[in-house]
Every structure is written in C-alpha cells, then in structure tokens.
CSV table of C-alpha atoms in Angstrom, one decimal:
chain,number,residue,atom,x,y,z
A,1,MET,CA,-30.0,9.5,-43.8
A,2,LYS,CA,-26.1,8.9,-43.1
A,3,LEU,CA,-25.9,12.7,-43.6
A,4,SER,CA,-29.1,13.4,-40.9
A,5,ILE,CA,-27.3,11.5,-38.0
A,6,TRP,CA,-24.2,13.2,-38.5
A,7,THR,CA,-25.7,16.6,-39.4
A,8,LYS,CA,-27.8,16.0,-35.9
A,9,ALA,CA,-24.7,15.1,-33.8
A,10,HIS,CA,-22.6,17.9,-35.1
A,11,SER,CA,-25.6,20.0,-34.4
A,12,GLU,CA,-25.3,18.6,-30.6
A,13,LYS,CA,-22.0,19.1,-30.2
A,14,LYS,CA,-21.3,22.9,-31.5
A,15,ASN,CA,-24.9,23.4,-29.1
A,16,LYS,CA,-22.3,22.4,-26.0
A,17,LYS,CA,-20.3,25.8,-24.3
A,18,ALA,CA,-17.8,25.4,-24.1
A,19,LYS,CA,-15.3,25.5,-20.2
A,20,SER,CA,-15.1,28.2,-18.9
A,21,LYS,CA,-11.5,29.6,-17.5
A,22,LEU,CA,-12.2,29.4,-14.2
A,23,ARG,CA,-13.8,25.5,-15.3
A,24,GLU,CA,-9.8,25.8,-16.8
A,25,TRP,CA,-8.5,26.4,-14.2
A,26,ILE,CA,-10.8,24.2,-11.7
A,27,ASP,CA,-9.8,21.3,-13.4
A,28,SER,CA,-5.5,22.1,-14.0
A,29,ILE,CA,-5.5,22.5,-10.5
A,30,VAL,CA,-7.0,19.4,-9.2
A,31,PHE,CA,-5.4,17.1,-12.2
A,32,ALA,CA,-1.7,19.1,-10.8
A,33,VAL,CA,-2.9,18.5,-7.6
A,34,VAL,CA,-3.3,14.7,-7.4
A,35,ALA,CA,-0.1,14.6,-10.1
A,36,ALA,CA,2.0,15.6,-7.2
A,37,THR,CA,0.6,13.3,-3.8
A,38,ILE,CA,0.9,10.2,-6.4
A,39,ILE,CA,4.5,11.6,-6.3
A,40,ARG,CA,4.7,12.5,-3.0
A,41,TRP,CA,3.5,8.8,-2.6
A,42,LEU,CA,4.8,6.6,-4.6
A,43,ILE,CA,8.0,8.4,-5.9
A,44,MET,CA,10.1,11.0,-3.6
A,45,SER,CA,9.2,14.0,-0.8
A,46,ALA,CA,10.3,17.4,-0.7
A,47,TYR,CA,11.6,17.8,3.6
A,48,THR,CA,13.7,20.9,4.8
A,49,ILE,CA,16.2,21.0,7.8
A,50,PRO,CA,15.2,23.4,10.2
A,51,SER,CA,17.7,22.4,13.3
A,52,SER,CA,21.8,21.5,13.2
A,53,SER,CA,21.7,17.8,14.4
A,54,MET,CA,22.7,16.4,11.5
A,55,GLU,CA,25.0,19.2,11.1
A,56,GLY,CA,28.4,18.3,9.0
A,57,THR,CA,26.2,16.3,6.8
A,58,GLN,CA,22.7,19.0,6.2
A,59,LEU,CA,23.3,22.3,7.5
A,60,ILE,CA,20.4,24.0,8.4
A,61,GLY,CA,18.9,26.3,5.8
A,62,ASP,CA,18.7,22.6,3.5
A,63,TYR,CA,15.8,21.4,0.8
A,64,LEU,CA,16.3,18.0,-0.6
A,65,PHE,CA,14.2,15.7,-1.6
A,66,VAL,CA,13.6,11.8,-0.1
A,67,SER,CA,13.2,9.0,-1.8
A,68,LYS,CA,10.2,6.6,-1.4
A,69,LEU,CA,11.5,4.2,-4.0
A,70,HIS,CA,14.1,3.3,-1.9
A,71,TYR,CA,13.6,1.2,0.8
A,72,GLY,CA,9.6,0.4,-0.5
A,73,THR,CA,6.7,3.4,-0.3
A,74,ARG,CA,4.0,2.6,2.4
A,75,THR,CA,0.4,1.6,2.5
A,76,PRO,CA,-1.5,5.0,3.7
A,77,GLN,CA,-2.6,3.5,7.2
A,78,THR,CA,-4.6,6.9,7.7
A,79,PRO,CA,-6.9,7.9,4.8
A,80,LEU,CA,-8.4,11.2,6.4
A,81,ARG,CA,-5.7,13.8,6.2
A,82,LEU,CA,-5.3,16.6,3.3
A,83,PRO,CA,-3.1,16.7,0.3
A,84,LEU,CA,0.5,17.1,-0.1
A,85,THR,CA,0.8,17.7,4.1
A,86,ASP,CA,2.1,16.3,6.6
A,87,ASN,CA,0.6,16.8,10.8
A,88,LYS,CA,-1.2,19.9,10.1
A,89,ILE,CA,-2.0,22.6,8.6
A,90,TRP,CA,0.3,25.2,6.5
A,91,GLY,CA,1.2,27.7,9.1
A,92,THR,CA,-1.3,26.6,11.7
A,93,ASN,CA,-0.9,24.1,14.4
A,94,ILE,CA,-4.1,21.7,13.4
A,95,PRO,CA,-4.2,18.4,12.3
A,96,SER,CA,-4.4,17.7,8.3
A,97,TYR,CA,-6.5,14.6,9.5
A,98,LEU,CA,-8.9,12.8,11.2
A,99,SER,CA,-8.0,8.6,13.3
A,100,TRP,CA,-11.6,8.3,12.6
A,101,ILE,CA,-10.6,5.5,9.8
A,102,GLN,CA,-7.0,3.7,10.4
A,103,LEU,CA,-5.9,1.2,8.3
A,104,PRO,CA,-3.4,-1.6,8.3
A,105,GLY,CA,0.1,-0.1,6.6
A,106,TYR,CA,2.1,-2.4,4.3
A,107,ARG,CA,5.4,-1.6,2.9
A,108,LEU,CA,5.7,-2.3,-1.9
A,109,PRO,CA,8.9,-3.9,-2.8
A,110,GLY,CA,11.1,-1.9,-2.7
A,111,ILE,CA,15.1,-1.7,-4.4
A,112,SER,CA,17.9,-1.6,-1.4
A,113,LYS,CA,17.8,-2.4,2.6
A,114,VAL,CA,18.2,0.2,5.3
A,115,LYS,CA,21.9,0.0,5.3
A,116,ARG,CA,24.7,2.0,7.6
A,117,ASN,CA,25.4,5.4,7.5
A,118,ASP,CA,22.2,5.5,5.2
A,119,VAL,CA,20.2,9.0,5.5
A,120,VAL,CA,16.9,8.1,7.1
A,121,VAL,CA,14.2,10.1,7.2
A,122,PHE,CA,11.4,8.3,9.8
A,123,HIS,CA,7.9,9.5,12.0
A,124,TRP,CA,9.5,10.0,15.4
A,125,PRO,CA,8.9,6.5,17.7
A,126,ALA,CA,9.1,9.1,20.7
A,127,ASP,CA,6.4,12.1,19.3
A,128,THR,CA,4.9,13.8,22.3
A,129,ILE,CA,1.8,14.1,21.1
A,130,LYS,CA,-0.5,11.1,20.7
A,131,ARG,CA,-0.7,10.8,17.4
A,132,PRO,CA,-1.4,7.5,13.6
A,133,VAL,CA,2.7,6.6,12.9
A,134,ASP,CA,2.7,8.0,9.7
A,135,MET,CA,1.3,11.4,11.5
A,136,ARG,CA,3.9,11.8,14.1
A,137,THR,CA,6.8,14.2,13.2
A,138,ASN,CA,9.6,14.0,11.1
A,139,TYR,CA,13.3,12.7,11.6
A,140,ILE,CA,16.6,13.1,10.3
A,141,LYS,CA,19.0,11.1,11.7
A,142,ARG,CA,22.2,8.7,10.1
A,143,CYS,CA,21.6,4.8,10.8
A,144,LEU,CA,24.7,3.5,12.5
A,145,ALA,CA,23.3,-0.3,13.3
A,146,VAL,CA,20.3,-1.5,10.9
A,147,ALA,CA,18.4,-5.2,12.8
A,148,GLY,CA,20.7,-7.9,14.0
A,149,ASP,CA,23.4,-5.5,14.8
A,150,THR,CA,25.2,-5.0,18.0
A,151,PHE,CA,25.5,-1.5,18.8
A,152,SER,CA,27.8,0.8,21.8
A,153,ILE,CA,29.9,3.9,22.1
A,154,LYS,CA,33.3,3.6,24.1
A,155,ASN,CA,34.1,7.3,25.0
A,156,SER,CA,32.4,8.3,21.5
A,157,GLN,CA,33.7,6.0,18.8
A,158,ILE,CA,30.7,4.2,18.0
A,159,PHE,CA,31.8,-0.3,17.2
A,160,ILE,CA,29.7,-2.7,15.4
A,161,ASN,CA,29.8,-6.0,16.0
A,162,GLY,CA,32.6,-5.3,18.2
A,163,LYS,CA,34.4,-3.3,15.5
A,164,LYS,CA,35.0,0.1,14.8
A,165,ALA,CA,32.5,1.4,13.1
A,166,THR,CA,33.9,4.0,10.1
A,167,GLN,CA,33.1,7.5,10.8
A,168,PRO,CA,31.2,10.3,8.3
A,169,PRO,CA,34.4,12.9,7.5
A,170,ASN,CA,32.1,16.1,9.5
A,171,VAL,CA,30.9,14.6,12.1
A,172,HIS,CA,30.6,17.9,15.0
A,173,PHE,CA,31.5,17.8,18.7
A,174,LEU,CA,31.0,20.0,21.3
A,175,TYR,CA,34.7,21.7,21.9
A,176,GLN,CA,34.6,24.7,25.3
A,177,VAL,CA,37.1,27.3,23.2
A,178,VAL,CA,38.5,30.2,26.3
A,179,THR,CA,40.0,33.2,25.3
A,180,THR,CA,42.2,36.1,26.7
A,181,ASN,CA,39.5,38.7,23.8
A,182,GLN,CA,36.9,38.3,22.1
A,183,ILE,CA,37.5,36.2,18.7
A,184,SER,CA,35.3,37.8,15.9
A,185,HIS,CA,32.1,36.7,14.5
A,186,ARG,CA,33.6,36.4,10.7
A,187,VAL,CA,36.8,34.2,11.6
A,188,PHE,CA,34.2,31.5,12.8
A,189,ASN,CA,31.9,32.4,10.1
A,190,GLU,CA,34.9,30.9,8.4
A,191,TYR,CA,34.5,27.3,9.2
A,192,ASP,CA,30.3,27.7,9.1
A,193,ILE,CA,30.4,28.8,13.1
A,194,TYR,CA,27.0,31.3,13.6
A,195,PHE,CA,25.2,32.1,17.1
A,196,GLY,CA,22.3,33.3,17.3
A,197,GLY,CA,18.3,32.1,16.3
A,198,GLU,CA,18.4,27.6,14.8
A,199,ASN,CA,22.3,27.9,15.7
A,200,SER,CA,23.7,25.9,18.6
A,201,ASN,CA,26.7,27.9,19.8
A,202,PHE,CA,26.9,30.0,22.1
A,203,VAL,CA,29.2,32.2,24.4
A,204,THR,CA,29.8,33.3,28.6
A,205,ARG,CA,32.5,35.8,30.1
A,206,THR,CA,34.5,33.5,32.8
A,207,SER,CA,34.9,34.7,36.4
A,208,ASP,CA,38.5,36.1,35.3
A,209,ASN,CA,37.2,37.5,32.4
A,210,ARG,CA,37.5,35.3,30.4
A,211,TYR,CA,35.8,34.1,27.1
A,212,ALA,CA,34.6,30.9,27.5
A,213,TYR,CA,33.0,29.3,23.4
A,214,TYR,CA,31.5,26.9,23.8
A,215,LEU,CA,31.1,25.0,19.3
A,216,PHE,CA,29.4,22.7,17.6
A,217,THR,CA,33.1,21.6,15.5
A,218,THR,CA,35.0,19.5,14.0
A,219,PRO,CA,37.8,17.3,15.2
A,220,ASN,CA,39.4,19.1,12.1
A,221,ASP,CA,38.3,22.5,11.9
A,222,ILE,CA,39.2,22.9,16.0
A,223,GLN,CA,42.8,21.9,15.1
A,224,LYS,CA,43.0,24.7,12.7
A,225,LEU,CA,41.2,27.6,15.1
A,226,LYS,CA,43.3,26.8,17.5
A,227,THR,CA,46.2,27.6,15.5
A,228,ARG,CA,44.6,30.6,14.1
A,229,LEU,CA,43.9,31.7,17.9
A,230,GLY,CA,47.5,31.1,18.5
A,231,PRO,CA,48.6,33.8,22.3
A,232,MET,CA,45.0,35.1,23.1
A,233,LEU,CA,44.1,31.1,22.9
A,234,VAL,CA,44.0,29.7,26.9
A,235,SER,CA,43.1,26.7,26.5
A,236,ALA,CA,40.3,24.2,23.6
A,237,GLN,CA,39.1,20.4,25.4
A,238,SER,CA,35.9,18.8,23.6
A,239,LEU,CA,33.2,17.9,26.6
A,240,ALA,CA,32.9,14.4,25.7
A,241,LYS,CA,31.5,12.6,29.1
A,242,ASN,CA,33.7,10.1,30.6
A,243,PRO,CA,32.7,6.4,31.5
A,244,GLY,CA,30.5,5.3,33.9
A,245,VAL,CA,28.6,9.4,34.1
A,246,VAL,CA,25.9,8.1,34.1
A,247,SER,CA,22.6,10.3,32.6
A,248,GLU,CA,19.7,9.0,32.5
A,249,GLU,CA,18.2,10.7,29.6
A,250,MET,CA,19.5,7.0,27.8
A,251,PHE,CA,17.3,5.2,26.5
A,252,PRO,CA,15.9,3.1,28.6
A,253,MET,CA,16.4,4.8,31.5
A,254,SER,CA,14.9,7.5,30.6
A,255,TYR,CA,12.5,5.6,29.8
A,256,TRP,CA,11.2,3.9,32.4
A,257,LYS,CA,11.5,7.8,34.5
A,258,LYS,CA,8.7,9.0,32.3
A,259,LEU,CA,6.6,5.7,33.3
A,260,GLU,CA,7.2,7.6,36.4
A,261,ARG,CA,5.7,10.1,36.3
A,262,GLN,CA,3.2,9.1,34.6
A,263,GLU,CA,2.1,6.3,36.7
A,264,GLY,CA,3.1,7.5,40.0
A,265,LYS,CA,5.4,4.1,40.0
A,266,ARG,CA,9.1,3.4,41.1
A,267,TYR,CA,11.1,1.2,39.5
A,268,SER,CA,14.4,-0.1,40.5
A,269,SER,CA,17.5,1.3,39.2
A,270,THR,CA,18.5,-0.5,35.3
A,271,ASN,CA,22.4,-0.6,36.5
A,272,LEU,CA,22.9,1.0,33.2
A,273,ASN,CA,25.2,3.7,34.2
A,274,TRP,CA,25.3,5.0,30.4
A,275,ASN,CA,25.9,8.6,28.6
A,276,GLN,CA,26.1,9.6,24.8
A,277,ASP,CA,29.8,9.4,25.0
A,278,ASN,CA,29.2,5.8,27.1
A,279,PHE,CA,26.2,3.4,26.1
A,280,GLY,CA,25.8,0.3,25.3
A,281,GLU,CA,26.3,-2.9,24.9
A,282,ILE,CA,22.5,-3.0,23.0
A,283,VAL,CA,21.2,-5.3,20.2
A,284,ALA,CA,19.4,-3.9,17.6
A,285,PRO,CA,16.0,-6.5,17.9
A,286,ARG,CA,15.5,-7.8,13.7
A,287,LYS,CA,12.7,-9.5,12.7
A,288,GLY,CA,11.6,-13.6,13.9
A,289,MET,CA,15.3,-12.7,16.1
A,290,THR,CA,14.0,-14.6,19.5
A,291,ILE,CA,15.5,-13.1,23.2
A,292,PRO,CA,15.2,-14.9,27.2
A,293,MET,CA,13.5,-12.8,29.7
A,294,THR,CA,16.5,-12.0,31.0
A,295,LYS,CA,16.1,-8.7,33.6
A,296,GLU,CA,19.3,-7.5,31.6
A,297,ASN,CA,16.4,-7.5,28.8
A,298,ILE,CA,13.2,-6.1,29.7
A,299,ILE,CA,15.3,-3.3,30.9
A,300,LYS,CA,15.9,-2.7,27.7
A,301,TYR,CA,13.8,-4.2,25.4
A,302,ALA,CA,10.3,-4.0,27.2
A,303,PRO,CA,9.3,-0.7,26.9
A,304,ILE,CA,9.9,-1.5,22.6
A,305,ILE,CA,7.2,-4.6,23.2
A,306,LYS,CA,5.0,-2.4,25.0
A,307,GLU,CA,5.0,0.5,22.2
A,308,HIS,CA,6.2,-0.7,18.9
A,309,GLU,CA,5.3,-4.5,18.8
A,310,TYR,CA,1.1,-4.1,18.9
A,311,HIS,CA,0.8,-5.8,21.9
A,312,GLN,CA,-2.5,-4.2,23.8
A,313,GLN,CA,-1.9,-4.8,27.3
A,314,VAL,CA,1.7,-5.3,28.1
A,315,GLU,CA,2.8,-5.2,32.5
A,316,VAL,CA,6.2,-5.0,33.4
A,317,ALA,CA,7.1,-5.6,37.4
A,318,LEU,CA,8.1,-2.7,39.4
A,319,ASP,CA,11.6,-5.2,39.3
A,320,PHE,CA,12.1,-5.9,35.6
A,321,SER,CA,11.5,-10.3,37.1
A,322,LYS,CA,9.1,-10.6,34.6
A,323,ILE,CA,6.2,-9.0,32.1
A,324,THR,CA,2.9,-9.9,30.7
A,325,ILE,CA,1.2,-10.0,27.6
A,326,HIS,CA,-1.9,-10.2,28.3
A,327,GLY,CA,-2.7,-11.4,31.4
A,328,LYS,CA,0.4,-14.0,30.6
A,329,SER,CA,4.1,-14.1,31.8
A,330,ILE,CA,6.0,-14.8,29.0
A,331,LYS,CA,10.2,-16.7,28.9
A,332,SER,CA,11.2,-15.4,25.7
A,333,TYR,CA,10.1,-13.1,22.8
A,334,THR,CA,9.9,-12.8,19.4
A,335,PHE,CA,9.6,-9.5,17.6
A,336,LYS,CA,7.9,-8.9,14.6
A,337,GLN,CA,9.7,-5.9,12.6
A,338,ASN,CA,12.9,-5.2,12.0
A,339,TYR,CA,14.7,-1.7,14.7
A,340,TYR,CA,17.7,0.7,13.6
A,341,PHE,CA,19.6,2.5,16.1
A,342,MET,CA,19.6,5.9,14.2
A,343,MET,CA,22.2,9.0,15.2
A,344,GLY,CA,22.6,12.6,14.7
A,345,ASP,CA,26.4,13.2,12.8
A,346,SER,CA,26.7,16.9,15.8
A,347,ARG,CA,26.9,14.5,17.8
A,348,HIS,CA,26.4,16.3,21.1
A,349,ASN,CA,23.8,18.4,19.8
A,350,SER,CA,21.3,15.6,18.9
A,351,ILE,CA,18.5,14.3,20.2
A,352,ASP,CA,18.1,10.4,18.9
A,353,SER,CA,18.3,6.2,19.4
A,354,ARG,CA,20.5,7.3,22.6
A,355,TYR,CA,17.8,9.1,24.2
A,356,TRP,CA,14.5,7.8,23.3
A,357,GLY,CA,15.2,4.3,21.6
A,358,PHE,CA,15.4,2.3,18.5
A,359,VAL,CA,13.6,3.0,15.0
A,360,PRO,CA,10.7,0.5,14.2
A,361,GLU,CA,10.4,-0.3,10.2
A,362,ASP,CA,7.4,0.6,9.9
A,363,HIS,CA,8.5,3.7,10.9
A,364,ILE,CA,10.7,4.3,8.5
A,365,VAL,CA,10.4,7.1,5.3
A,366,GLY,CA,12.7,7.4,2.8
A,367,LYS,CA,16.9,7.6,2.1
A,368,ALA,CA,17.5,11.4,2.0
A,369,TRP,CA,18.1,11.1,-1.3
A,370,PHE,CA,19.7,14.1,-2.9
A,371,THR,CA,20.1,18.3,-1.4
A,372,TRP,CA,18.4,20.6,-4.4
A,373,LEU,CA,18.8,24.4,-2.6
A,374,SER,CA,21.0,25.2,0.4
A,375,LEU,CA,19.9,28.4,1.7
A,376,ASN,CA,22.4,30.0,4.2
A,377,PRO,CA,20.2,31.6,7.6
A,378,ASN,CA,22.6,33.9,8.4
A,379,LYS,CA,23.5,35.2,5.8
A,380,GLY,CA,21.5,38.4,3.3
A,381,LEU,CA,19.9,37.1,-0.1
A,382,PHE,CA,23.2,39.3,-1.9
A,383,ARG,CA,25.4,38.5,1.7
A,384,GLY,CA,26.2,34.0,0.3
A,385,LYS,CA,22.1,33.6,1.1
A,386,ILE,CA,22.7,30.8,-1.7
A,387,ARG,CA,24.8,27.8,-1.0
A,388,TRP,CA,25.3,26.9,-4.8
A,389,ASN,CA,27.6,24.3,-5.0
A,390,ARG,CA,25.1,22.2,-1.6
A,391,MET,CA,22.7,22.7,-4.5
A,392,PHE,CA,21.8,19.0,-7.0
A,393,ARG,CA,24.6,17.4,-4.7
A,394,GLY,CA,24.1,13.1,-3.3
A,395,ILE,CA,23.3,13.1,0.0
A,396,LYS,CA,26.0,10.7,1.8
C-alpha cells in the first residue's frame, strides 16, 4: 500500500510541467519589484540632486541615499500608485498614482528626531500642483530650526533662540566680481564655478566695457579669487540685501499676496520688513504649543493653520483682526504637529522656508544619508566626469 501511494505521487510530480524560462523571468522580476518597493518604503530610497540650491554640500549630479529609518517610515497615504515611482511615470508627465483612495498617515518609530543642521528630504509644502501630501515634489534642504525654536536672520547671519547658529563650512553666497578683462573658465573651474546648464553663475558686460561676473561661491573662495585676479580686479562685493529692504517674496507676505491673486481680495499691510538676508523673528510651531491669536500671530501662523492643520474651513479678516475655524472665532490656537525651518546651503540661490514657510512633520521623507555616486555635468566622460572623492561619503 505504501509503495503504491509513493509511486502515484512520484508519477504526478514527474508529469508536472517545469516552469518555462519566461515564467521564471516574470517570477524573478515580480520578486525584485516587491523587494525593492519594500526597501524603498521602509529603509531607504535613492534621489539625485538636480539644482544648485544646496551647492557646497550637495552638488548637481550627486546621487544619494535617503534613510527612512532615522525619522521613522510613514505609512502610505496614497496606496493606488505604481511601485518605484514618485509622482510621475518615468520620463513622462503622466501621474503615477490615483487619488481615489486617501488613507490617514502615520509614522513608525524612528531612531532619531529631526535635528538642527540635518540635511533633510521632504515633500514641498507649497507644491504648485495640487497633489496628496505623499505625492508632492521632493525637496532637499538643511534644517536650521526645529519645532519650538525662535529663528531669525540678521545681515545674513542665522540666529537660533537669540544665539548665532553654527554655519556649515561651505555655505555659498552671491557675489559680483568686476574685472577689466575676461576671466578664463579654467580659472573658475579650479573653484568649481561653472556657467550654463543648471549652473546659476552668469556674466554681463558693463556700460564702460568691463566684465561683471555674478558668482555663487564661498567667502573663502572669493578671497582666493580676488588674490588670483590681481590688477585686473576692479571690485568684488557681496550682494546681500540690507536691513529694511522689503521683499514681498518672503513668507508670510508671499502667502497673503498669493491669496489676493487667487481670491481677488485685498489684505492690509503685514508691516514685516523682511528679506532673504534679514528675516524674522519667527517661532517654529511645536505640537501642543498654544499661541494667542493676535494680529501679528494671525499674519505669521494663519497660513499654517489654513494649509497644514487639516481644517476644512478657515477664514481670516482682511485686516488680520480675527480668524475663524468652521465659523467660530478663536482667541488662541494649539498646533497639531511639529514644524521645521529649512534652508539651502546656497543662501542666495535657494527657494526655501524664507519664501514659502515651514515644513510640517507629515511632509518629512527622511534624512540624507550618503552620496553613492557623483557625476559632474560640466565635465566629459574621460575628463573628470566622476567625482571620485565624493563617492560613498556621508552627508553632513
């Protein structure tokens, strides 16, 4: 009886068809996609640096891994999406997701909190395209103020809680360098200053036939360049804005101007004489922090309450005298989540929290971990294309 059962089972197994090569390939691809999707969601994901807003720390052409473990992985809010994509199908402008189903977002426990000077990847809170939070455009900036910090800029110097903040070593600023003769690009290349393409440096001719170069570089390199140029140098000066020069591009003025255009209303003046080099003071809201709804606080924090605190109806008086939530006037407000102030290391070439406000905690993607590949877009394949000294380097 046992022999008969074994013979029948062996015969059935033998008669089963072996998997075809195509089936084996399909199974392997499905397994790889599922594994990569889990790793990308749970542990880390890869990004590339497309612009020069973090110049000095992250260069155009850097490829980096971003850790999801540091701050805790977020549960998916938009489940109907193609795996291994962000918000578009590769090489197209076609959305890679359907927003039919939206789930509440949660964050798993992480190994650390967002700290000052961390380089952070997050979803852009002011994305110009209306998308779910987890489908918004990815940005990378440095966190300069964490929840609860008082942030300000005075003459380009960052202050946190009234004290001068530590400045990263390679922070870039905008300078104007005027010379009598044209400077060889070979000289600029020695300082990693390039022109054209994604690079923001440029040159013009002055009315008296001189050359005016506008360079995003470090204070140290501008001093070296001044010595190098010698007698052909006419002038070299920082183009930082002076105190009292008003820029309506700055947050929160920028937000109220945008609402005026969208709603056809006219808000009263905010009386905030802020610009990119003289900004604040302003407090990064902390979860559970309660503030009185004074006129000043309505101007500064109503944009956060309207856009990121998940209220269906928030109205602000045109003279900022009161704010109502669901038709009820409020005298104080308690924040529901933490917020962070993010800036690029190329201080005069970065559209960041100075322009569009704080980054909510539910927009945080992860911590920039290390650069695994760096390709210089200004070099040829066999002429320094690969920046070997940046390979597998931690990001600080």
